[in-house]
PDB file of N, CA and C in Angstrom:
ATOM      1  N   LEU A  20     111.321 107.555   4.437  1.00  0.00           N
ATOM      2  CA  LEU A  20     110.276 106.560   4.611  1.00  0.00           C
ATOM      3  C   LEU A  20     110.187 106.156   6.079  1.00  0.00           C
ATOM      4  N   HIS A  21     108.991 106.028   6.542  1.00  0.00           N
ATOM      5  CA  HIS A  21     108.761 105.658   7.934  1.00  0.00           C
ATOM      6  C   HIS A  21     108.202 104.249   8.015  1.00  0.00           C
ATOM      7  N   SER A  22     108.530 103.557   9.056  1.00  0.00           N
ATOM      8  CA  SER A  22     107.917 102.260   9.310  1.00  0.00           C
ATOM      9  C   SER A  22     106.523 102.479   9.879  1.00  0.00           C
ATOM     10  N   VAL A  23     105.626 101.584   9.539  1.00  0.00           N
ATOM     11  CA  VAL A  23     104.266 101.645  10.066  1.00  0.00           C
ATOM     12  C   VAL A  23     103.846 100.246  10.475  1.00  0.00           C
ATOM     13  N   THR A  24     102.805 100.159  11.245  1.00  0.00           N
ATOM     14  CA  THR A  24     102.258  98.881  11.664  1.00  0.00           C
ATOM     15  C   THR A  24     100.936  98.675  10.946  1.00  0.00           C
ATOM     16  N   HIS A  25     100.777  97.525  10.288  1.00  0.00           N
ATOM     17  CA  HIS A  25      99.509  97.296   9.598  1.00  0.00           C
ATOM     18  C   HIS A  25      98.520  96.626  10.536  1.00  0.00           C
ATOM     19  N   SER A  26      97.260  96.864  10.279  1.00  0.00           N
ATOM     20  CA  SER A  26      96.217  96.304  11.128  1.00  0.00           C
ATOM     21  C   SER A  26      94.978  96.041  10.286  1.00  0.00           C
ATOM     22  N   PHE A  27      94.570  94.779  10.186  1.00  0.00           N
ATOM     23  CA  PHE A  27      93.337  94.452   9.486  1.00  0.00           C
ATOM     24  C   PHE A  27      92.186  94.632  10.460  1.00  0.00           C
ATOM     25  N   PRO A  28      91.063  95.154   9.974  1.00  0.00           N
ATOM     26  CA  PRO A  28      89.952  95.456  10.878  1.00  0.00           C
ATOM     27  C   PRO A  28      89.366  94.229  11.571  1.00  0.00           C
ATOM     28  N   THR A  29      89.325  94.209  12.839  1.00  0.00           N
ATOM     29  CA  THR A  29      88.557  93.372  13.767  1.00  0.00           C
ATOM     30  C   THR A  29      88.712  91.863  13.694  1.00  0.00           C
ATOM     31  N   ARG A  30      89.272  91.279  12.653  1.00  0.00           N
ATOM     32  CA  ARG A  30      89.339  89.821  12.576  1.00  0.00           C
ATOM     33  C   ARG A  30      90.785  89.368  12.458  1.00  0.00           C
ATOM     34  N   ARG A  31      90.997  88.073  12.713  1.00  0.00           N
ATOM     35  CA  ARG A  31      92.327  87.508  12.501  1.00  0.00           C
ATOM     36  C   ARG A  31      92.657  87.563  11.019  1.00  0.00           C
ATOM     37  N   SER A  32      93.898  87.803  10.701  1.00  0.00           N
ATOM     38  CA  SER A  32      94.328  87.925   9.309  1.00  0.00           C
ATOM     39  C   SER A  32      93.972  86.691   8.492  1.00  0.00           C
ATOM     40  N   SER A  33      94.162  85.495   9.067  1.00  0.00           N
ATOM     41  CA  SER A  33      93.884  84.260   8.332  1.00  0.00           C
ATOM     42  C   SER A  33      92.408  84.121   7.977  1.00  0.00           C
ATOM     43  N   ASP A  34      91.519  84.734   8.744  1.00  0.00           N
ATOM     44  CA  ASP A  34      90.084  84.681   8.458  1.00  0.00           C
ATOM     45  C   ASP A  34      89.716  85.525   7.243  1.00  0.00           C
ATOM     46  N   LEU A  35      90.613  86.391   6.805  1.00  0.00           N
ATOM     47  CA  LEU A  35      90.306  87.303   5.707  1.00  0.00           C
ATOM     48  C   LEU A  35      90.619  86.728   4.336  1.00  0.00           C
ATOM     49  N   ILE A  36      91.387  85.636   4.264  1.00  0.00           N
ATOM     50  CA  ILE A  36      91.703  85.025   2.977  1.00  0.00           C
ATOM     51  C   ILE A  36      90.391  84.603   2.321  1.00  0.00           C
ATOM     52  N   GLY A  37      90.232  84.992   1.057  1.00  0.00           N
ATOM     53  CA  GLY A  37      89.005  84.694   0.328  1.00  0.00           C
ATOM     54  C   GLY A  37      87.984  85.818   0.373  1.00  0.00           C
ATOM     55  N   GLN A  38      88.197  86.807   1.243  1.00  0.00           N
ATOM     56  CA  GLN A  38      87.264  87.930   1.329  1.00  0.00           C
ATOM     57  C   GLN A  38      87.340  88.761   0.063  1.00  0.00           C
ATOM     58  N   HIS A  39      86.204  89.250  -0.392  1.00  0.00           N
ATOM     59  CA  HIS A  39      86.143  90.075  -1.595  1.00  0.00           C
ATOM     60  C   HIS A  39      86.248  91.550  -1.218  1.00  0.00           C
ATOM     61  N   TYR A  40      87.016  92.288  -2.013  1.00  0.00           N
ATOM     62  CA  TYR A  40      87.158  93.734  -1.844  1.00  0.00           C
ATOM     63  C   TYR A  40      86.777  94.415  -3.145  1.00  0.00           C
ATOM     64  N   ASP A  41      86.089  95.519  -3.042  1.00  0.00           N
ATOM     65  CA  ASP A  41      85.826  96.375  -4.196  1.00  0.00           C
ATOM     66  C   ASP A  41      86.958  97.380  -4.311  1.00  0.00           C
ATOM     67  N   GLU A  42      87.234  97.828  -5.528  1.00  0.00           N
ATOM     68  CA  GLU A  42      88.256  98.846  -5.722  1.00  0.00           C
ATOM     69  C   GLU A  42      87.923 100.063  -4.873  1.00  0.00           C
ATOM     70  N   GLY A  43      88.887 100.549  -4.109  1.00  0.00           N
ATOM     71  CA  GLY A  43      88.689 101.716  -3.256  1.00  0.00           C
ATOM     72  C   GLY A  43      88.153 101.404  -1.865  1.00  0.00           C
ATOM     73  N   GLN A  44      87.671 100.182  -1.636  1.00  0.00           N
ATOM     74  CA  GLN A  44      87.179  99.788  -0.317  1.00  0.00           C
ATOM     75  C   GLN A  44      88.354  99.715   0.653  1.00  0.00           C
ATOM     76  N   THR A  45      88.116  99.997   1.921  1.00  0.00           N
ATOM     77  CA  THR A  45      89.177  99.909   2.920  1.00  0.00           C
ATOM     78  C   THR A  45      89.698  98.488   2.989  1.00  0.00           C
ATOM     79  N   PHE A  46      90.990  98.338   2.719  1.00  0.00           N
ATOM     80  CA  PHE A  46      91.653  97.034   2.763  1.00  0.00           C
ATOM     81  C   PHE A  46      92.207  96.782   4.165  1.00  0.00           C
ATOM     82  N   CYS A  47      92.878  97.774   4.721  1.00  0.00           N
ATOM     83  CA  CYS A  47      93.413  97.677   6.075  1.00  0.00           C
ATOM     84  C   CYS A  47      93.772  99.080   6.548  1.00  0.00           C
ATOM     85  N   TYR A  48      94.318  99.159   7.725  1.00  0.00           N
ATOM     86  CA  TYR A  48      94.797 100.418   8.293  1.00  0.00           C
ATOM     87  C   TYR A  48      96.259 100.253   8.662  1.00  0.00           C
ATOM     88  N   VAL A  49      97.009 101.307   8.558  1.00  0.00           N
ATOM     89  CA  VAL A  49      98.389 101.307   9.029  1.00  0.00           C
ATOM     90  C   VAL A  49      98.518 102.387  10.101  1.00  0.00           C
ATOM     91  N   GLN A  50      99.345 102.109  11.069  1.00  0.00           N
ATOM     92  CA  GLN A  50      99.594 103.094  12.119  1.00  0.00           C
ATOM     93  C   GLN A  50     100.930 103.757  11.839  1.00  0.00           C
ATOM     94  N   ALA A  51     100.869 105.050  11.603  1.00  0.00           N
ATOM     95  CA  ALA A  51     102.074 105.832  11.335  1.00  0.00           C
ATOM     96  C   ALA A  51     102.904 105.967  12.605  1.00  0.00           C
ATOM     97  N   PRO A  52     104.190 106.288  12.476  1.00  0.00           N
ATOM     98  CA  PRO A  52     105.052 106.413  13.656  1.00  0.00           C
ATOM     99  C   PRO A  52     104.541 107.403  14.697  1.00  0.00           C
ATOM    100  N   TRP A  53     103.769 108.397  14.285  1.00  0.00           N
ATOM    101  CA  TRP A  53     103.246 109.399  15.234  1.00  0.00           C
ATOM    102  C   TRP A  53     101.911 108.971  15.825  1.00  0.00           C
ATOM    103  N   GLY A  54     101.448 107.721  15.501  1.00  0.00           N
ATOM    104  CA  GLY A  54     100.271 107.155  16.147  1.00  0.00           C
ATOM    105  C   GLY A  54      98.978 107.239  15.367  1.00  0.00           C
ATOM    106  N   GLN A  55      98.923 108.021  14.318  1.00  0.00           N
ATOM    107  CA  GLN A  55      97.702 108.163  13.523  1.00  0.00           C
ATOM    108  C   GLN A  55      97.460 106.900  12.693  1.00  0.00           C
ATOM    109  N   PHE A  56      96.196 106.437  12.650  1.00  0.00           N
ATOM    110  CA  PHE A  56      95.833 105.314  11.791  1.00  0.00           C
ATOM    111  C   PHE A  56      95.416 105.861  10.432  1.00  0.00           C
ATOM    112  N   VAL A  57      95.978 105.260   9.383  1.00  0.00           N
ATOM    113  CA  VAL A  57      95.732 105.703   8.013  1.00  0.00           C
ATOM    114  C   VAL A  57      95.058 104.565   7.264  1.00  0.00           C
ATOM    115  N   GLU A  58      93.952 104.871   6.602  1.00  0.00           N
ATOM    116  CA  GLU A  58      93.205 103.894   5.821  1.00  0.00           C
ATOM    117  C   GLU A  58      93.979 103.564   4.542  1.00  0.00           C
ATOM    118  N   VAL A  59      94.059 102.275   4.208  1.00  0.00           N
ATOM    119  CA  VAL A  59      94.684 101.829   2.963  1.00  0.00           C
ATOM    120  C   VAL A  59      93.586 101.221   2.100  1.00  0.00           C
ATOM    121  N   PRO A  60      93.259 101.839   0.957  1.00  0.00           N
ATOM    122  CA  PRO A  60      92.210 101.298   0.091  1.00  0.00           C
ATOM    123  C   PRO A  60      92.742 100.182  -0.804  1.00  0.00           C
ATOM    124  N   ALA A  61      91.851  99.270  -1.194  1.00  0.00           N
ATOM    125  CA  ALA A  61      92.200  98.244  -2.181  1.00  0.00           C
ATOM    126  C   ALA A  61      92.376  98.934  -3.533  1.00  0.00           C
ATOM    127  N   CYS A  62      93.456  98.621  -4.225  1.00  0.00           N
ATOM    128  CA  CYS A  62      93.710  99.301  -5.500  1.00  0.00           C
ATOM    129  C   CYS A  62      93.031  98.604  -6.667  1.00  0.00           C
ATOM    130  N   LEU A  63      92.381  97.467  -6.420  1.00  0.00           N
ATOM    131  CA  LEU A  63      91.570  96.808  -7.447  1.00  0.00           C
ATOM    132  C   LEU A  63      90.556  95.928  -6.757  1.00  0.00           C
ATOM    133  N   GLY A  64      89.519  95.570  -7.476  1.00  0.00           N
ATOM    134  CA  GLY A  64      88.492  94.707  -6.916  1.00  0.00           C
ATOM    135  C   GLY A  64      88.857  93.252  -7.115  1.00  0.00           C
ATOM    136  N   GLY A  65      88.556  92.425  -6.124  1.00  0.00           N
ATOM    137  CA  GLY A  65      88.832  91.006  -6.246  1.00  0.00           C
ATOM    138  C   GLY A  65      88.887  90.326  -4.896  1.00  0.00           C
ATOM    139  N   LYS A  66      89.435  89.117  -4.911  1.00  0.00           N
ATOM    140  CA  LYS A  66      89.482  88.256  -3.732  1.00  0.00           C
ATOM    141  C   LYS A  66      90.882  88.279  -3.125  1.00  0.00           C
ATOM    142  N   LEU A  67      90.957  88.438  -1.807  1.00  0.00           N
ATOM    143  CA  LEU A  67      92.235  88.396  -1.103  1.00  0.00           C
ATOM    144  C   LEU A  67      92.752  86.959  -1.115  1.00  0.00           C
ATOM    145  N   VAL A  68      93.960  86.762  -1.664  1.00  0.00           N
ATOM    146  CA  VAL A  68      94.511  85.415  -1.762  1.00  0.00           C
ATOM    147  C   VAL A  68      95.725  85.198  -0.857  1.00  0.00           C
ATOM    148  N   GLU A  69      96.376  86.272  -0.425  1.00  0.00           N
ATOM    149  CA  GLU A  69      97.535  86.121   0.454  1.00  0.00           C
ATOM    150  C   GLU A  69      97.766  87.407   1.232  1.00  0.00           C
ATOM    151  N   ILE A  70      98.139  87.258   2.483  1.00  0.00           N
ATOM    152  CA  ILE A  70      98.565  88.393   3.301  1.00  0.00           C
ATOM    153  C   ILE A  70     100.066  88.269   3.454  1.00  0.00           C
ATOM    154  N   ALA A  71     100.784  89.297   3.029  1.00  0.00           N
ATOM    155  CA  ALA A  71     102.242  89.225   2.936  1.00  0.00           C
ATOM    156  C   ALA A  71     102.972  89.742   4.173  1.00  0.00           C
ATOM    157  N   THR A  72     102.255  90.290   5.133  1.00  0.00           N
ATOM    158  CA  THR A  72     102.876  90.796   6.352  1.00  0.00           C
ATOM    159  C   THR A  72     102.128  90.269   7.572  1.00  0.00           C
ATOM    160  N   ARG A  73     102.815  90.216   8.689  1.00  0.00           N
ATOM    161  CA  ARG A  73     102.185  89.787   9.936  1.00  0.00           C
ATOM    162  C   ARG A  73     101.347  90.915  10.519  1.00  0.00           C
ATOM    163  N   GLN A  74     100.293  90.559  11.232  1.00  0.00           N
ATOM    164  CA  GLN A  74      99.522  91.531  11.991  1.00  0.00           C
ATOM    165  C   GLN A  74     100.478  92.209  12.962  1.00  0.00           C
ATOM    166  N   GLY A  75     100.542  93.518  12.927  1.00  0.00           N
ATOM    167  CA  GLY A  75     101.433  94.259  13.808  1.00  0.00           C
ATOM    168  C   GLY A  75     102.857  94.351  13.298  1.00  0.00           C
ATOM    169  N   GLY A  76     103.135  93.793  12.117  1.00  0.00           N
ATOM    170  CA  GLY A  76     104.484  93.834  11.558  1.00  0.00           C
ATOM    171  C   GLY A  76     104.835  95.215  11.024  1.00  0.00           C
ATOM    172  N   LYS A  77     106.115  95.459  10.910  1.00  0.00           N
ATOM    173  CA  LYS A  77     106.601  96.744  10.390  1.00  0.00           C
ATOM    174  C   LYS A  77     106.636  96.695   8.863  1.00  0.00           C
ATOM    175  N   VAL A  78     106.116  97.731   8.240  1.00  0.00           N
ATOM    176  CA  VAL A  78     106.157  97.873   6.787  1.00  0.00           C
ATOM    177  C   VAL A  78     106.574  99.292   6.448  1.00  0.00           C
ATOM    178  N   ASN A  79     107.074  99.474   5.247  1.00  0.00           N
ATOM    179  CA  ASN A  79     107.450 100.793   4.741  1.00  0.00           C
ATOM    180  C   ASN A  79     106.572 101.135   3.556  1.00  0.00           C
ATOM    181  N   ARG A  80     106.517 102.397   3.223  1.00  0.00           N
ATOM    182  CA  ARG A  80     105.770 102.842   2.051  1.00  0.00           C
ATOM    183  C   ARG A  80     106.251 102.033   0.849  1.00  0.00           C
ATOM    184  N   GLY A  81     105.292 101.471   0.099  1.00  0.00           N
ATOM    185  CA  GLY A  81     105.617 100.691  -1.085  1.00  0.00           C
ATOM    186  C   GLY A  81     105.709  99.189  -0.847  1.00  0.00           C
ATOM    187  N   ASP A  82     105.766  98.760   0.425  1.00  0.00           N
ATOM    188  CA  ASP A  82     105.800  97.323   0.712  1.00  0.00           C
ATOM    189  C   ASP A  82     104.455  96.690   0.371  1.00  0.00           C
ATOM    190  N   VAL A  83     104.484  95.433  -0.017  1.00  0.00           N
ATOM    191  CA  VAL A  83     103.259  94.680  -0.288  1.00  0.00           C
ATOM    192  C   VAL A  83     102.680  94.212   1.041  1.00  0.00           C
ATOM    193  N   ILE A  84     101.405  94.504   1.252  1.00  0.00           N
ATOM    194  CA  ILE A  84     100.713  94.062   2.460  1.00  0.00           C
ATOM    195  C   ILE A  84      99.938  92.785   2.177  1.00  0.00           C
ATOM    196  N   GLY A  85      99.340  92.694   0.996  1.00  0.00           N
ATOM    197  CA  GLY A  85      98.576  91.511   0.619  1.00  0.00           C
ATOM    198  C   GLY A  85      98.369  91.483  -0.878  1.00  0.00           C
ATOM    199  N   TYR A  86      97.901  90.336  -1.354  1.00  0.00           N
ATOM    200  CA  TYR A  86      97.654  90.147  -2.789  1.00  0.00           C
ATOM    201  C   TYR A  86      96.174  89.903  -3.020  1.00  0.00           C
ATOM    202  N   ILE A  87      95.611  90.655  -3.949  1.00  0.00           N
ATOM    203  CA  ILE A  87      94.213  90.510  -4.342  1.00  0.00           C
ATOM    204  C   ILE A  87      94.183  89.990  -5.769  1.00  0.00           C
ATOM    205  N   GLU A  88      93.433  88.892  -5.972  1.00  0.00           N
ATOM    206  CA  GLU A  88      93.250  88.347  -7.315  1.00  0.00           C
ATOM    207  C   GLU A  88      92.117  89.119  -7.964  1.00  0.00           C
ATOM    208  N   ARG A  89      92.409  89.738  -9.095  1.00  0.00           N
ATOM    209  CA  ARG A  89      91.447  90.598  -9.798  1.00  0.00           C
ATOM    210  C   ARG A  89      90.193  89.817 -10.176  1.00  0.00           C
ATOM    211  N   ASP A  90      89.036  90.480 -10.078  1.00  0.00           N
ATOM    212  CA  ASP A  90      87.776  89.902 -10.542  1.00  0.00           C
ATOM    213  C   ASP A  90      87.861  89.609 -12.034  1.00  0.00           C
ATOM    214  N   HIS A  91      87.313  88.486 -12.438  1.00  0.00           N
ATOM    215  CA  HIS A  91      87.264  88.140 -13.864  1.00  0.00           C
ATOM    216  C   HIS A  91      85.834  88.328 -14.333  1.00  0.00           C
ATOM    217  N   ASP A  92      85.643  89.310 -15.200  1.00  0.00           N
ATOM    218  CA  ASP A  92      84.283  89.589 -15.709  1.00  0.00           C
ATOM    219  C   ASP A  92      84.025  88.866 -17.003  1.00  0.00           C
TER     220      ASP A  92
END
């Protein structure tokens, strides 16, 4: 497992709380140790309620980056 750096697109992380994501929509990007940015899709649709890592923080495969509250239909 490699450490990566997470990066939310263009805005401060705190500004993203409450943002809605569709399943499969780009949630954030991670930078692999070799420098490539990898897109991380949202695994379910809903509202972002918490970001569990700091902008630029180190994460490993399987770590929680954020929590999305599932849409209630």
